[in-house]
CSV table of C-alpha atoms in Angstrom, one decimal:
chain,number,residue,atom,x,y,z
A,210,UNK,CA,13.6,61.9,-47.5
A,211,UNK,CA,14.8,65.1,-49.4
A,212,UNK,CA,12.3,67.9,-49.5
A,213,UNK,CA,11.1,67.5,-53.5
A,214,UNK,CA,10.3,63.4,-53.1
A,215,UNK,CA,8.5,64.2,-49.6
A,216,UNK,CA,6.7,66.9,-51.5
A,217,UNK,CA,6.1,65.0,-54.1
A,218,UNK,CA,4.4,62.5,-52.0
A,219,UNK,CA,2.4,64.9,-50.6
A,220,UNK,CA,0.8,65.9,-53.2
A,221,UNK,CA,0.0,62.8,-54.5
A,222,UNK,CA,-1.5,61.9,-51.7
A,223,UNK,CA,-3.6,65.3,-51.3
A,224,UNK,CA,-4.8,64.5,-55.4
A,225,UNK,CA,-8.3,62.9,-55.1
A,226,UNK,CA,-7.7,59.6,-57.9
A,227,UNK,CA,-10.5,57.3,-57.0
A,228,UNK,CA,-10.9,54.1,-59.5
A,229,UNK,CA,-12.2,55.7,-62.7
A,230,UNK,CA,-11.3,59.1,-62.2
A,231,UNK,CA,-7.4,59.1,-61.6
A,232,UNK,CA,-6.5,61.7,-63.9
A,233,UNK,CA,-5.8,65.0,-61.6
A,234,UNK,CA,-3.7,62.3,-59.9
A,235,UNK,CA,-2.0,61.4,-63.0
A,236,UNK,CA,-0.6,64.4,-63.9
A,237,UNK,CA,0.8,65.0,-60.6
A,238,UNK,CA,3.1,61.5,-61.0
A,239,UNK,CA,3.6,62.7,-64.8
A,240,UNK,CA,4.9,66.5,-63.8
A,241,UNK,CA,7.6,64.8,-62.0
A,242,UNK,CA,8.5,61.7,-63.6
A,243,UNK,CA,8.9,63.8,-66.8
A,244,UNK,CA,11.9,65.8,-65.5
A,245,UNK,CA,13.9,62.5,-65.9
A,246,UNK,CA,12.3,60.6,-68.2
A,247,UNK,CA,13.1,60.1,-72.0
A,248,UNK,CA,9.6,59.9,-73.2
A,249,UNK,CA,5.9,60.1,-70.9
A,250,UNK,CA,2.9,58.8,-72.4
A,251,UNK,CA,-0.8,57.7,-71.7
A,252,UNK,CA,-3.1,55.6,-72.8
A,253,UNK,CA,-6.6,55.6,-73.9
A,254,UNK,CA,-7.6,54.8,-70.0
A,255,UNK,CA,-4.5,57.2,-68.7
A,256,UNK,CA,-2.2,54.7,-67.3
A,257,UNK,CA,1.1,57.0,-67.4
A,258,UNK,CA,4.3,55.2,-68.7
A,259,UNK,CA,7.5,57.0,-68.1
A,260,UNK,CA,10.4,55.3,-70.4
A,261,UNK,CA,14.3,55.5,-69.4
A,262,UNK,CA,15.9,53.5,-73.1
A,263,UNK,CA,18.4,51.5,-72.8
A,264,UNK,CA,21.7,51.5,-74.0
A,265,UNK,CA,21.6,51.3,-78.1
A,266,UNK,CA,25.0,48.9,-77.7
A,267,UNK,CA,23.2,46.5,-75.3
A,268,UNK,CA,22.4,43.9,-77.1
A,269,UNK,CA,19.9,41.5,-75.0
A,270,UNK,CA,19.6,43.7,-72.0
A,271,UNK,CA,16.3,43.6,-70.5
A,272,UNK,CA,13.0,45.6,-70.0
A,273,UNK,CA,11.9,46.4,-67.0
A,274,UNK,CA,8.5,47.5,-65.0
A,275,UNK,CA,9.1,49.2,-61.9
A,276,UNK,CA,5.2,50.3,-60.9
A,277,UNK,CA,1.9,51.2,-58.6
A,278,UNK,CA,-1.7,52.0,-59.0
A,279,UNK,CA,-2.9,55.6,-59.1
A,280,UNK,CA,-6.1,54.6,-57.9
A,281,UNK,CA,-8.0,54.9,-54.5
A,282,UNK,CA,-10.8,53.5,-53.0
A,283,UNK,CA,-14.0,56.1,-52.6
A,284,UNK,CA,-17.9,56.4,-53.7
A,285,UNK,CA,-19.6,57.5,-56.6
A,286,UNK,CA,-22.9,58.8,-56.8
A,287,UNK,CA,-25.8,56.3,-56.9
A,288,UNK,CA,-29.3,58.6,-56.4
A,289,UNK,CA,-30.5,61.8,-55.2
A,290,UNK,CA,-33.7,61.1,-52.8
A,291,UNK,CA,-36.4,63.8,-53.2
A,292,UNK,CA,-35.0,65.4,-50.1
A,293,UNK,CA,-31.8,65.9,-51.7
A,294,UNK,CA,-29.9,63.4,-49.8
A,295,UNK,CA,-27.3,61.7,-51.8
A,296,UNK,CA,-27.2,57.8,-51.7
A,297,UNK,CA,-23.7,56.4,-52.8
A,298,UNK,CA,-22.1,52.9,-53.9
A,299,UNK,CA,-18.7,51.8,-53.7
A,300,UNK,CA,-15.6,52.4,-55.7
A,301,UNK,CA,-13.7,49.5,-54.6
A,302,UNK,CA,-13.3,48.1,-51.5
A,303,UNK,CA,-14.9,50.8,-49.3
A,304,UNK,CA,-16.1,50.1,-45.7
A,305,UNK,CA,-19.0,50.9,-43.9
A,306,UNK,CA,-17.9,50.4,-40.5
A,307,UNK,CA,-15.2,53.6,-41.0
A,308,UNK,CA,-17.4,55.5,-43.6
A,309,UNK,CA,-20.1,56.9,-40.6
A,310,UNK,CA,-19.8,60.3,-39.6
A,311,UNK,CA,-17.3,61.4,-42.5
A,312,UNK,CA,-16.4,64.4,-44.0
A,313,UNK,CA,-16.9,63.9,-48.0
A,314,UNK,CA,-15.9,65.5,-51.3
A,315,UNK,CA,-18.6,65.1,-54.9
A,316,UNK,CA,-15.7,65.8,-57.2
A,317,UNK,CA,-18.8,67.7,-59.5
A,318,UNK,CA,-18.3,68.8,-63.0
A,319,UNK,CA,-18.7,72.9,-61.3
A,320,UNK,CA,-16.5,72.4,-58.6
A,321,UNK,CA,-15.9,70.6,-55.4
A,322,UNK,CA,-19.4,69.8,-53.1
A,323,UNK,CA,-18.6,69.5,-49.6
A,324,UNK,CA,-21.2,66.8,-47.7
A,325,UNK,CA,-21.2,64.5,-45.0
A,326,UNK,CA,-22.0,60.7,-44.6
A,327,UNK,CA,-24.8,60.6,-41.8
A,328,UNK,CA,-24.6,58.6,-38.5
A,329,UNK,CA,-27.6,58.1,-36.1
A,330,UNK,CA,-26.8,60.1,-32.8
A,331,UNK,CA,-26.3,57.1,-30.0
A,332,UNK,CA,-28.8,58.1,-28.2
A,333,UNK,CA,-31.1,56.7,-31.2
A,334,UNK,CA,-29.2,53.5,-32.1
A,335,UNK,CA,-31.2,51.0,-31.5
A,336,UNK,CA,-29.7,48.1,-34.1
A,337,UNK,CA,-25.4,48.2,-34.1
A,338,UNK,CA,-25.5,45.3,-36.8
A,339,UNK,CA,-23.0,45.7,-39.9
A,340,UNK,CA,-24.1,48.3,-41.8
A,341,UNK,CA,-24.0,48.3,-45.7
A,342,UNK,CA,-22.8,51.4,-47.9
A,343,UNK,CA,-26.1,51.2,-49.9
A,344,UNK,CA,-27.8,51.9,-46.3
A,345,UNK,CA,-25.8,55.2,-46.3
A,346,UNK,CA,-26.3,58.5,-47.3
A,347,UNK,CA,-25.0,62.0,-47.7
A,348,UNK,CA,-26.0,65.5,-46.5
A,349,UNK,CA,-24.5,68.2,-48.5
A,350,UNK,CA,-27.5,70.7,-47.0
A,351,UNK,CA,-29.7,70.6,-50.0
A,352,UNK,CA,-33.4,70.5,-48.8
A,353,UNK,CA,-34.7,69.0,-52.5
A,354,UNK,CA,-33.6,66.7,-55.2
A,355,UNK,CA,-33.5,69.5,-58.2
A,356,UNK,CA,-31.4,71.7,-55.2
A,357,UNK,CA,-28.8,69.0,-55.2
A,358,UNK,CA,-28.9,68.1,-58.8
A,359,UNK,CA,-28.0,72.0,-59.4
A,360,UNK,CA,-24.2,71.0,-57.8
A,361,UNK,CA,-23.9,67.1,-58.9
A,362,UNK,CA,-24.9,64.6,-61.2
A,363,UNK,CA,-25.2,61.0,-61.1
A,364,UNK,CA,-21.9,59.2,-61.2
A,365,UNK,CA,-19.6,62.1,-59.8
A,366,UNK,CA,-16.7,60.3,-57.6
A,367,UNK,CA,-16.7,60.9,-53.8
A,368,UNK,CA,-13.4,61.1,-51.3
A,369,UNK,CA,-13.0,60.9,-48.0
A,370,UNK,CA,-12.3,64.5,-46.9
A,371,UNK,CA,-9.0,63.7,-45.1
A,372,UNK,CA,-5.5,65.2,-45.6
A,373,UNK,CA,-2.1,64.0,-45.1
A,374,UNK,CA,-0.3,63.5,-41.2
A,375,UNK,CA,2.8,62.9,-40.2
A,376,UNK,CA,2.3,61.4,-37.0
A,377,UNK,CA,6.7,61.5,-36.5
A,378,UNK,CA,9.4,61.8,-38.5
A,379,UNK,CA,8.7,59.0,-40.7
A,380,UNK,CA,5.5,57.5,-39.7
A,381,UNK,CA,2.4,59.3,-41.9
A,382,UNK,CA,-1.1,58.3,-42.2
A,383,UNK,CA,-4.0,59.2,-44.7
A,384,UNK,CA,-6.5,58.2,-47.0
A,385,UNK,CA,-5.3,56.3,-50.2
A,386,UNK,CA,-1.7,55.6,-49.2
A,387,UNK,CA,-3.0,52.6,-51.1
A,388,UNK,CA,-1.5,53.0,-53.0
A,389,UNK,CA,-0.1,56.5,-54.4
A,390,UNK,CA,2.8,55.0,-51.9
A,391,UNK,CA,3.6,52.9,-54.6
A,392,UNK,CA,3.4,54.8,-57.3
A,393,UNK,CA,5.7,56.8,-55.5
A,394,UNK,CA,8.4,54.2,-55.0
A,395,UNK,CA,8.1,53.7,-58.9
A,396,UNK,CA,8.8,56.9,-59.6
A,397,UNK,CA,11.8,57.2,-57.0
A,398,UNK,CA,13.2,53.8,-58.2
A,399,UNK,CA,13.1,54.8,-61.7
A,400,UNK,CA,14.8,58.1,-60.8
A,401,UNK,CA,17.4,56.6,-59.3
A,402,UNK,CA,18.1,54.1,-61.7
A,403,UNK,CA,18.2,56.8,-64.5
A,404,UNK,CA,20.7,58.8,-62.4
A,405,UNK,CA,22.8,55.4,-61.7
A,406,UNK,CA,22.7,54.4,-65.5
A,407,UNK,CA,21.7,50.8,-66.7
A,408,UNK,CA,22.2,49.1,-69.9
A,409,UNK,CA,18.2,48.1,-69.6
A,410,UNK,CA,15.5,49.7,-70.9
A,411,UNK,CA,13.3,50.9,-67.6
A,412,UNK,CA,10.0,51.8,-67.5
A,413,UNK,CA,7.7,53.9,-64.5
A,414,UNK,CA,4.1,53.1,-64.9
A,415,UNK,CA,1.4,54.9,-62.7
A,416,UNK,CA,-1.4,52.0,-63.4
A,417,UNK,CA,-5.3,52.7,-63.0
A,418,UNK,CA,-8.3,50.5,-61.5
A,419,UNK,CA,-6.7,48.5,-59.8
A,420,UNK,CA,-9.0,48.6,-57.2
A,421,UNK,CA,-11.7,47.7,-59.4
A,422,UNK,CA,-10.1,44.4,-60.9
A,423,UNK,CA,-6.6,45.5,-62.2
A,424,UNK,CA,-7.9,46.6,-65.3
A,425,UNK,CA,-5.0,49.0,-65.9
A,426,UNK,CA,-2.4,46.2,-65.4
A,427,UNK,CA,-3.8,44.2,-68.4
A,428,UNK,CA,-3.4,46.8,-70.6
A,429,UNK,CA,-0.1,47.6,-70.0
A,430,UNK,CA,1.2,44.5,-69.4
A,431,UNK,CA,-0.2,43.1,-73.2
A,432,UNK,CA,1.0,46.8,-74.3
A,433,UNK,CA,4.6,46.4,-73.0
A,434,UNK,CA,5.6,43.0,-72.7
A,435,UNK,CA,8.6,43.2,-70.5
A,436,UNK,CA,11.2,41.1,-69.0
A,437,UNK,CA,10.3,41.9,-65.8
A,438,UNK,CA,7.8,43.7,-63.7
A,439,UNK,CA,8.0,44.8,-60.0
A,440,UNK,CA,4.8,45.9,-58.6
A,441,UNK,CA,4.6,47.8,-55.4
A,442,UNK,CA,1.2,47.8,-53.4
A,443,UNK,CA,0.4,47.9,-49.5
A,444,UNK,CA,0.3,45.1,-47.6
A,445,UNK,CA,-0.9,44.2,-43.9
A,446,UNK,CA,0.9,45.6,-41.1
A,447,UNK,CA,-0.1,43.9,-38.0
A,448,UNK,CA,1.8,45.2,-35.0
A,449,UNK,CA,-1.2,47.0,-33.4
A,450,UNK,CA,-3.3,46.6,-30.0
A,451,UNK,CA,-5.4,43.2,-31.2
A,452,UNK,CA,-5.2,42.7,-34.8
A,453,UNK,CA,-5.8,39.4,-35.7
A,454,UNK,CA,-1.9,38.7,-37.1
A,455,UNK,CA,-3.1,35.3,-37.7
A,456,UNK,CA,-4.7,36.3,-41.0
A,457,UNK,CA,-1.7,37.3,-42.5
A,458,UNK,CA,2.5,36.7,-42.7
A,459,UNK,CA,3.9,39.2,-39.7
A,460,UNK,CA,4.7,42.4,-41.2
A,461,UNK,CA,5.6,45.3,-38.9
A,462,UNK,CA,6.5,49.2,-40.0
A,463,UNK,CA,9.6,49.6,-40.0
A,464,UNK,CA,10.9,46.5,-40.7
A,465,UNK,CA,11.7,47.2,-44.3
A,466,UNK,CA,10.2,46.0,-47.2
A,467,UNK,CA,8.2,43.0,-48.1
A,468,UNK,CA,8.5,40.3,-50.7
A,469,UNK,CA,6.2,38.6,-51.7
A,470,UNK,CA,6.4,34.7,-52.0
A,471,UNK,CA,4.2,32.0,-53.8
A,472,UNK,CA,1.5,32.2,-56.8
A,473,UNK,CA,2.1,35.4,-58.9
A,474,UNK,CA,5.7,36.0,-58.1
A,475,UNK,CA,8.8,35.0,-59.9
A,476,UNK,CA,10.9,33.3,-57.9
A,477,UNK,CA,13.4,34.4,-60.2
A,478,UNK,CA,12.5,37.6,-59.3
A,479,UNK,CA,12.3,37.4,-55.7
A,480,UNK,CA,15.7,36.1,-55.6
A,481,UNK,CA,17.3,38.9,-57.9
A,482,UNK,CA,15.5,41.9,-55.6
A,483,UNK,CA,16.7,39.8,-52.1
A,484,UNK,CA,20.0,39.5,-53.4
A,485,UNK,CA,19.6,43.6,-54.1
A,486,UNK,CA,19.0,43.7,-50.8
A,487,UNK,CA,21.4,41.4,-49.1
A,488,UNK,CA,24.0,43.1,-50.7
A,489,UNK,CA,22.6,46.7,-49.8
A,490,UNK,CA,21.8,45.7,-45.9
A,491,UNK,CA,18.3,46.3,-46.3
A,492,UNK,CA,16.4,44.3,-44.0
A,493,UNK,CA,13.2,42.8,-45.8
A,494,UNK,CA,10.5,40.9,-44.5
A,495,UNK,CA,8.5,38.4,-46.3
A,496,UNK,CA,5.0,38.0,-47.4
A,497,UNK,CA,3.1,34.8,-48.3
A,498,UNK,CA,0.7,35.0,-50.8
A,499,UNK,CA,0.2,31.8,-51.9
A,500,UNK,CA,-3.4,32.5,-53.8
A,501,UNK,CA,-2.6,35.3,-55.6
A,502,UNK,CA,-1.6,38.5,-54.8
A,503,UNK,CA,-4.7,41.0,-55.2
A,504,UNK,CA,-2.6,43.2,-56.9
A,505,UNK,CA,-1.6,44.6,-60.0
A,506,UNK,CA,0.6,41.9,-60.3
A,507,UNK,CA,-2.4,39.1,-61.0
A,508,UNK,CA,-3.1,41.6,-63.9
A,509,UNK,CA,0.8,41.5,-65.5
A,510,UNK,CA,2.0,38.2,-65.1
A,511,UNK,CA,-0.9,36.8,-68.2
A,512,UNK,CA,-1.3,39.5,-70.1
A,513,UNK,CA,0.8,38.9,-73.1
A,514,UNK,CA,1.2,35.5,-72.0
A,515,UNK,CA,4.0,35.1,-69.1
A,516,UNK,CA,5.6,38.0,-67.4
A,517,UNK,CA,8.0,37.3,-64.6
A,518,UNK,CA,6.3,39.2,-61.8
A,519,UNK,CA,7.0,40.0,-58.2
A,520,UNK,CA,5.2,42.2,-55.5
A,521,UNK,CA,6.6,44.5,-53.1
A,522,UNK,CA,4.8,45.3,-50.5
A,523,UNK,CA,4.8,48.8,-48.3
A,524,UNK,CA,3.7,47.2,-44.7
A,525,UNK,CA,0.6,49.7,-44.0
A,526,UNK,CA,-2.3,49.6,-40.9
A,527,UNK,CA,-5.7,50.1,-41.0
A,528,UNK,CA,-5.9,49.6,-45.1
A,529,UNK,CA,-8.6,50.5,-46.7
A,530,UNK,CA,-9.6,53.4,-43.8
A,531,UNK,CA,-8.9,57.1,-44.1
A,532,UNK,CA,-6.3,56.5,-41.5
A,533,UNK,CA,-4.0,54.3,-42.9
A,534,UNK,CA,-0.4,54.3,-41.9
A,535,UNK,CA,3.3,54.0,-43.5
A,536,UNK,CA,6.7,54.1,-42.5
A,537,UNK,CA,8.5,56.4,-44.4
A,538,UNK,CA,11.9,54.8,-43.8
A,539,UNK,CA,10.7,51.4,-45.4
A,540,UNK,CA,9.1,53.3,-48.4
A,541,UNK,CA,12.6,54.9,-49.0
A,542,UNK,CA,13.9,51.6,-48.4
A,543,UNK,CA,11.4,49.8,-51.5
A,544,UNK,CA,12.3,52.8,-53.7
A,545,UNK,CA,16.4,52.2,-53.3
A,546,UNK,CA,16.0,48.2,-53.8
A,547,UNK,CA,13.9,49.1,-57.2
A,548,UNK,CA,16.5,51.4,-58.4
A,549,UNK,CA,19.7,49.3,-57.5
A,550,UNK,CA,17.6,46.2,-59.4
A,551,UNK,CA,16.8,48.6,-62.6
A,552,UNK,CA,20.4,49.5,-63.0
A,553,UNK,CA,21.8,45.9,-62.9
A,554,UNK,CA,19.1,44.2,-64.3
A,555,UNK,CA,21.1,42.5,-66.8
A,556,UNK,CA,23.1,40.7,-64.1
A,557,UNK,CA,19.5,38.8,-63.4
A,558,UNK,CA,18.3,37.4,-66.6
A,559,UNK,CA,16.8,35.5,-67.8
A,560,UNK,CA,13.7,35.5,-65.2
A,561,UNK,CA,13.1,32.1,-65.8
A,562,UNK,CA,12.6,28.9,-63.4
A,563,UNK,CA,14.8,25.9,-63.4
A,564,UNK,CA,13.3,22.8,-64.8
């Protein structure tokens, strides 16, 4: 990875965007995808569509979705208790059982307020049962409500206060790799196609709240109505000390990327981007999904009534934990197959099934 995409990455993955609040996020993926892009816009939610036209000769050549969510799970504040504690809900799919003992970030109107989520010392525990994020609570040192309500307000968003690793040379872990990743690999496979030149028309989309529904999905998607869409999300890595590799298909880091098979995707699609990377020697691995997809892709393939769809999946451990973690190699990988499908998708229409 060159030194402008892996800083690019970093910073997206260093921009709080939980669900509802993406926009410092958004302009980050903007800034960049606008140095390439023939026209950047937003909507009245700020989903950010970056637009490569097509070829004014072409007649019949496609349009094309290459995209991510912007989105991350987090908190949002709930109620301040007269003792100033701050008692959160979810944004998204938060757990409890990694949520304990964190540092945390009220993204406040004035400014950043530094807290932490509170954990009974051991030596008190009495009851380990499951614990649920309505049980938990924040200590950002206030000792009053009105002191706390001087720094927050109801509804600010809340991050884990966690930063990006690279554990190697390829293998980095975070919070909310789910899923800037994949906005990422929008963004590189769109550049890459620009710089290859297609005949299609290609659009970069940076979707938000997904993890809340994919609400941002359904809006492009009935917005846009394209030929195609490729959405790339996380999906279950499995090759750690006892995970339970029975719940899911057998995806490993570093095995390349994942296509998903069954429901949502195309199989159209699927066969164009394996093709892509058959002919490339990218090793992919594949992904059954045969009741939907849970991503973006669920929100595409019905909104303006039948979009050929297909997931690609980055093969991540430990999602939905600040301490999730990516191969690098196979993100580069996902970001090459979009771009080499962009550039020829004309070859591949029409996404249709044989009946």
């Amino acid at each position: 990875m060159d030194d402008p995409s892996r800083d690019f990455l970093t910073e997206l993955l260093e921009t709080p965007s939980p669900s509802g609040y993406e926009t410092r996020g958004q302009q980050v993926w903007i800034d960049y995808v606008d140095q390439f892009a023939d026209d950047v816009r937003t909507d009245a939610y700020g989903n950010a569509i970056a637009v490569h036209e097509g070829a004014p000769d072409a007649s019949g050549a496609p349009e094309i979705v290459l995209t991510g969510h912007a989105d991350e799970i987090g908190f949002i504040v709930k109620s301040i208790d007269g003792d100033g504690f701050v008692r959160l809900g979810r944004i998204g799919g938060s757990d409890p059982s990694v949520s304990k003992g964190q540092h945390v970030t009220i993204h406040a109107a004035d400014g950043p307020v530094e807290g932490v989520i509170g954990q009974h010392a051991i030596h008190l525990r009495e009851d380990e049962s499951e614990t649920d994020i309505e049980d938990l609570w924040i200590d950002i040192g206030a000792e009053s409500e009105d002191e706390a309500r001087d720094r927050l307000e109801i509804g600010d968003p809340i991050t884990v206060s966690s930063t990006v690793s690279w554990l190697s040379e390829t293998r980095l872990a975070g919070r909310g790799l789910d899923n800037r990743v994949g906005t990422w690999a929008a963004a590189e496979g769109f550049r890459q196609a620009v710089e290859t030149g297609t005949d299609a028309t290609v659009y970069a989309v940076s979707t938000v709240q997904e993890e809340v529904g994919g609400n941002g999905a359904r809006m492009v998607g009935f917005d846009l109505e394209p030929d195609a869409v490729v959405v790339v999300d996380v999906g279950h890595a499995v090759d750690y000390p006892s995970a339970p590799s029975e719940k899911t298909s057998q995806m490993e880091l570093g095995g390349g990327p994942a296509l998903g098979r069954g429901s949502t995707n195309h199989p159209a699609v699927f066969d164009a981007l394996r093709s892509v990377a058959d002919e490339r020697e990218l090793e992919v691995q594949i992904e059954a999904l045969g009741v939907g997809t849970g991503t973006d892709a669920d929100g595409f393939f019905t909104a303006a009534g039948a979009i050929p769809s297909q997931v690609v999946s980055v093969p991540n451990r430990y999602m939905h934990t600040p301490v999730e973690v990516i191969d690098t190699d196979d993100l580069e990988e996902i970001a090459t197959l979009l771009g080499v499908f962009a550039s020829r998708a004309d070859e591949f229409t029409p996404f249709a099934v044989d009946i």
